[in-house]
GROMACS .gro file of C-alpha atoms in nm:
model
  243
    1ALA     CA    1  21.386   3.038 -13.651
    2ALA     CA    2  21.634   3.129 -13.379
    3LEU     CA    3  21.700   3.491 -13.297
    4SER     CA    4  22.030   3.649 -13.400
    5SER     CA    5  22.298   3.605 -13.136
    6ARG     CA    6  22.472   3.931 -13.215
    7ALA     CA    7  22.492   4.094 -12.874
    8ALA     CA    8  22.531   4.446 -13.007
    9ASP     CA    9  22.214   4.418 -13.212
   10GLN     CA   10  22.017   4.261 -12.930
   11ALA     CA   11  22.115   4.538 -12.690
   12MET     CA   12  22.068   4.835 -12.925
   13ALA     CA   13  21.824   5.090 -12.784
   14SER     CA   14  21.547   5.216 -13.011
   15ASN     CA   15  21.655   5.579 -12.974
   16ASP     CA   16  21.897   5.805 -12.794
   17ASN     CA   17  21.656   5.966 -12.550
   18ASP     CA   18  21.761   6.034 -12.193
   19THR     CA   19  21.710   5.698 -12.024
   20THR     CA   20  21.673   5.861 -11.684
   21ALA     CA   21  21.370   6.067 -11.783
   22PRO     CA   22  21.045   5.960 -11.614
   23VAL     CA   23  20.755   5.843 -11.829
   24ARG     CA   24  20.468   6.088 -11.835
   25LEU     CA   25  20.149   5.936 -11.694
   26VAL     CA   26  19.875   5.863 -11.949
   27THR     CA   27  19.525   5.841 -11.802
   28GLU     CA   28  19.198   5.748 -11.968
   29GLN     CA   29  19.102   6.117 -11.983
   30SER     CA   30  19.432   6.226 -12.139
   31LEU     CA   31  19.422   5.933 -12.382
   32ARG     CA   32  19.082   6.040 -12.510
   33GLY     CA   33  19.215   6.390 -12.573
   34ILE     CA   34  19.524   6.251 -12.745
   35ALA     CA   35  19.306   6.028 -12.964
   36ALA     CA   36  19.113   6.331 -13.091
   37ARG     CA   37  19.439   6.505 -13.185
   38ALA     CA   38  19.669   6.226 -13.295
   39PHE     CA   39  19.472   5.918 -13.404
   40HIS     CA   40  19.317   5.879 -13.749
   41ALA     CA   41  18.941   5.888 -13.794
   42SER     CA   42  18.967   5.623 -14.067
   43PRO     CA   43  19.237   5.380 -14.185
   44ALA     CA   44  19.532   5.586 -14.305
   45ASP     CA   45  19.825   5.497 -14.531
   46ALA     CA   46  20.059   5.765 -14.407
   47ILE     CA   47  20.389   5.731 -14.596
   48PHE     CA   48  20.455   5.796 -14.966
   49ASP     CA   49  20.735   5.612 -15.146
   50PRO     CA   50  20.862   5.825 -15.438
   51ARG     CA   51  21.044   5.529 -15.595
   52THR     CA   52  20.723   5.338 -15.662
   53GLY     CA   53  20.468   5.620 -15.650
   54ARG     CA   54  20.275   5.428 -15.389
   55THR     CA   55  20.162   5.518 -15.040
   56TRP     CA   56  20.224   5.296 -14.739
   57GLY     CA   57  20.150   5.306 -14.372
   58ARG     CA   58  20.391   5.182 -14.113
   59GLY     CA   59  20.518   4.831 -14.159
   60ASP     CA   60  20.781   4.562 -14.133
   61TRP     CA   61  20.991   4.782 -14.361
   62ASP     CA   62  21.029   5.053 -14.092
   63LEU     CA   63  21.363   4.897 -13.994
   64ASN     CA   64  21.414   4.724 -14.330
   65PRO     CA   65  21.370   4.989 -14.603
   66GLU     CA   66  21.492   4.749 -14.872
   67MET     CA   67  21.158   4.569 -14.834
   68LEU     CA   68  20.983   4.851 -15.022
   69ALA     CA   69  21.128   4.708 -15.343
   70ASP     CA   70  20.970   4.372 -15.254
   71PHE     CA   71  20.633   4.533 -15.188
   72SER     CA   72  20.637   4.712 -15.523
   73VAL     CA   73  20.624   4.378 -15.708
   74MET     CA   74  20.405   4.183 -15.465
   75PRO     CA   75  20.029   4.138 -15.519
   76PRO     CA   76  19.807   4.394 -15.347
   77PRO     CA   77  19.799   4.331 -14.972
   78ARG     CA   78  19.500   4.164 -14.812
   79PRO     CA   79  19.307   4.389 -14.573
   80ALA     CA   80  19.310   4.298 -14.205
   81ALA     CA   81  19.212   4.472 -13.882
   82VAL     CA   82  19.319   4.431 -13.521
   83LEU     CA   83  19.186   4.568 -13.195
   84VAL     CA   84  19.441   4.755 -12.981
   85PRO     CA   85  19.251   4.715 -12.650
   86ILE     CA   86  19.355   4.952 -12.371
   87VAL     CA   87  19.191   4.844 -12.047
   88ALA     CA   88  19.094   5.123 -11.806
   89ARG     CA   89  19.197   4.960 -11.477
   90ASP     CA   90  19.161   5.156 -11.153
   91ASP     CA   91  19.536   5.141 -11.094
   92GLY     CA   92  19.634   5.241 -11.448
   93LEU     CA   93  19.587   5.164 -11.816
   94THR     CA   94  19.695   4.829 -11.953
   95LEU     CA   95  19.722   4.682 -12.302
   96LEU     CA   96  19.548   4.349 -12.356
   97LEU     CA   97  19.735   4.099 -12.575
   98THR     CA   98  19.699   3.736 -12.678
   99GLN     CA   99  19.945   3.453 -12.719
  100ARG     CA  100  19.872   3.231 -13.018
  101THR     CA  101  19.868   2.853 -12.984
  102GLU     CA  102  20.164   2.645 -13.096
  103GLN     CA  103  19.944   2.444 -13.333
  104LEU     CA  104  19.868   2.727 -13.577
  105ALA     CA  105  20.012   2.706 -13.927
  106THR     CA  106  20.146   3.064 -13.917
  107HIS     CA  107  20.286   3.281 -13.635
  108ALA     CA  108  20.249   2.993 -13.390
  109GLY     CA  109  20.316   3.091 -13.029
  110GLN     CA  110  20.358   3.457 -13.108
  111ILE     CA  111  20.205   3.747 -12.917
  112ALA     CA  112  19.936   3.935 -13.107
  113PHE     CA  113  19.642   4.169 -13.092
  114PRO     CA  114  19.298   4.015 -13.140
  115GLY     CA  115  19.217   4.049 -13.508
  116GLY     CA  116  19.234   3.900 -13.854
  117LYS     CA  117  19.126   3.935 -14.214
  118VAL     CA  118  18.850   4.180 -14.307
  119GLU     CA  119  18.566   3.969 -14.442
  120GLU     CA  120  18.308   4.074 -14.702
  121SER     CA  121  18.047   4.070 -14.427
  122ASP     CA  122  18.238   4.333 -14.225
  123ALA     CA  123  18.096   4.680 -14.288
  124THR     CA  124  18.415   4.853 -14.168
  125PRO     CA  125  18.758   4.767 -14.028
  126ILE     CA  126  18.621   4.852 -13.683
  127ALA     CA  127  18.346   4.593 -13.734
  128ALA     CA  128  18.611   4.340 -13.837
  129ALA     CA  129  18.828   4.411 -13.533
  130LEU     CA  130  18.532   4.385 -13.295
  131ARG     CA  131  18.410   4.063 -13.458
  132GLU     CA  132  18.754   3.904 -13.437
  133ALA     CA  133  18.798   4.010 -13.073
  134GLU     CA  134  18.471   3.844 -12.980
  135GLU     CA  135  18.550   3.529 -13.180
  136GLU     CA  136  18.905   3.493 -13.052
  137ILE     CA  137  18.876   3.589 -12.685
  138GLY     CA  138  18.507   3.650 -12.613
  139LEU     CA  139  18.547   4.027 -12.567
  140THR     CA  140  18.204   4.170 -12.649
  141SER     CA  141  18.158   4.510 -12.812
  142GLY     CA  142  17.956   4.642 -12.518
  143HIS     CA  143  18.282   4.679 -12.324
  144VAL     CA  144  18.471   4.842 -12.611
  145ASP     CA  145  18.482   5.211 -12.704
  146PRO     CA  146  18.684   5.266 -13.025
  147LEU     CA  147  18.894   5.586 -13.022
  148GLY     CA  148  19.047   5.586 -13.371
  149PHE     CA  149  19.311   5.427 -13.590
  150LEU     CA  150  19.687   5.407 -13.579
  151ASP     CA  151  19.875   5.423 -13.908
  152SER     CA  152  19.802   5.119 -14.121
  153TYR     CA  153  20.068   4.850 -14.092
  154ARG     CA  154  20.206   4.656 -14.390
  155THR     CA  155  20.348   4.312 -14.319
  156GLY     CA  156  20.600   4.116 -14.519
  157THR     CA  157  20.350   3.829 -14.524
  158GLY     CA  158  20.108   4.025 -14.741
  159PHE     CA  159  19.861   4.201 -14.512
  160LEU     CA  160  19.771   4.567 -14.466
  161ILE     CA  161  19.648   4.593 -14.107
  162SER     CA  162  19.416   4.863 -13.976
  163PRO     CA  163  19.486   4.892 -13.598
  164VAL     CA  164  19.177   5.013 -13.408
  165VAL     CA  165  19.263   5.164 -13.068
  166ALA     CA  166  18.988   5.130 -12.809
  167ILE     CA  167  18.921   5.184 -12.441
  168VAL     CA  168  18.795   4.864 -12.279
  169ARG     CA  169  18.580   4.891 -11.969
  170PRO     CA  170  18.661   4.637 -11.692
  171GLY     CA  171  18.400   4.378 -11.598
  172PHE     CA  172  18.432   4.170 -11.915
  173THR     CA  173  18.462   3.793 -11.906
  174LEU     CA  174  18.700   3.645 -12.160
  175VAL     CA  175  18.641   3.310 -12.327
  176PRO     CA  176  18.942   3.241 -12.551
  177ASP     CA  177  18.905   3.019 -12.856
  178THR     CA  178  19.154   2.753 -12.751
  179SER     CA  179  19.217   2.649 -13.111
  180GLU     CA  180  19.377   2.990 -13.174
  181VAL     CA  181  19.457   3.151 -12.839
  182ALA     CA  182  19.677   2.992 -12.574
  183ASP     CA  183  19.663   3.284 -12.329
  184VAL     CA  184  19.537   3.639 -12.279
  185PHE     CA  185  19.731   3.882 -12.061
  186GLU     CA  186  19.774   4.252 -11.988
  187VAL     CA  187  20.086   4.470 -11.989
  188PRO     CA  188  20.096   4.812 -11.817
  189LEU     CA  189  20.070   5.080 -12.084
  190SER     CA  190  20.337   5.278 -11.898
  191PHE     CA  191  20.585   4.996 -11.966
  192LEU     CA  192  20.513   5.001 -12.338
  193LEU     CA  193  20.531   5.380 -12.362
  194ASP     CA  194  20.880   5.385 -12.208
  195ASP     CA  195  21.153   5.409 -12.473
  196ARG     CA  196  21.386   5.218 -12.244
  197ASN     CA  197  21.175   4.906 -12.303
  198HIS     CA  198  21.193   4.927 -12.684
  199GLN     CA  199  21.471   4.715 -12.832
  200ARG     CA  200  21.582   4.630 -13.186
  201HIS     CA  201  21.649   4.264 -13.253
  202SER     CA  202  21.722   4.071 -13.570
  203ARG     CA  203  21.692   3.727 -13.724
  204GLU     CA  204  21.736   3.567 -14.063
  205TRP     CA  205  21.415   3.550 -14.267
  206ARG     CA  206  21.394   3.430 -14.625
  207GLY     CA  207  21.769   3.446 -14.660
  208ARG     CA  208  21.813   3.803 -14.536
  209GLU     CA  209  21.878   3.969 -14.203
  210ARG     CA  210  21.554   4.122 -14.078
  211HIS     CA  211  21.540   4.384 -13.803
  212TYR     CA  212  21.236   4.440 -13.585
  213PHE     CA  213  21.119   4.599 -13.261
  214ALA     CA  214  21.099   4.383 -12.949
  215MET     CA  215  20.959   4.464 -12.605
  216PRO     CA  216  21.031   4.172 -12.372
  217TYR     CA  217  20.805   4.179 -12.066
  218GLY     CA  218  20.887   3.915 -11.807
  219GLU     CA  219  20.850   3.579 -11.983
  220ARG     CA  220  20.659   3.740 -12.270
  221TYR     CA  221  20.847   3.818 -12.590
  222ILE     CA  222  20.655   4.090 -12.776
  223TRP     CA  223  20.807   4.140 -13.121
  224GLY     CA  224  20.751   4.178 -13.493
  225ALA     CA  225  20.434   4.336 -13.628
  226THR     CA  226  20.275   4.354 -13.282
  227ALA     CA  227  20.573   4.544 -13.142
  228GLY     CA  228  20.581   4.762 -13.454
  229MET     CA  229  20.220   4.866 -13.399
  230ILE     CA  230  20.291   4.929 -13.030
  231ARG     CA  231  20.580   5.150 -13.139
  232ASN     CA  232  20.337   5.346 -13.356
  233LEU     CA  233  20.097   5.372 -13.060
  234HIS     CA  234  20.389   5.509 -12.857
  235ASP     CA  235  20.471   5.766 -13.127
  236ARG     CA  236  20.108   5.873 -13.172
  237ILE     CA  237  20.044   5.914 -12.800
  238TRP     CA  238  20.355   6.125 -12.735
  239SER     CA  239  20.290   6.337 -13.045
  240GLY     CA  240  19.935   6.404 -12.925
  241PHE     CA  241  20.020   6.538 -12.581
  242GLY     CA  242  19.923   6.900 -12.547
  243PRO     CA  243  20.130   7.162 -12.365
   0.00000   0.00000   0.00000
């Protein structure tokens, strides 16, 4: 579906912070310290909804609180896990993302983290995220050092995603599954941690106006659940900085 053309909504900043403030540098060393303070040791549903008596993590409803009423009558969400791979490049940290092929039945062409449904054979969500990363893009676990979890993320399509943040050591060779992945690319983490690059866009979905985060980067349009999880990564990192 086409994006909303409302210029005011497209241009709305995600917060009112000072847009001239420099972004504090996050290094591998500082990220590891932040992870110990601010990431979850296990999947965490962090938000309680008093109307339904249920607990949710972050989700598509962050900018659409009316969706909580939908969730309260939907079947239990299906568990999924994604890898949030932060590559420790010599010239700075980057976030590795995929672009899905146009032939997929759902979310065709969208930008995503490597990941998918948690299978019965997966011992943990971390195991699921690592398995999916190897299946989708050929990233082997020997290059991946998991640091912890972001808040779980509930999607309007019926999944509860456990995002596993990890440091990825360079030297890996990627072999994308071309039936699922059209491209793999990296975005500087400093770009994604800058509030000035977080936008709120909207579109019509299932007969209602839906709002979501978007982080356009060059020709890449990062949006939806992926951008929502990046927003949570942003919040967790800045909350975990020590004095």
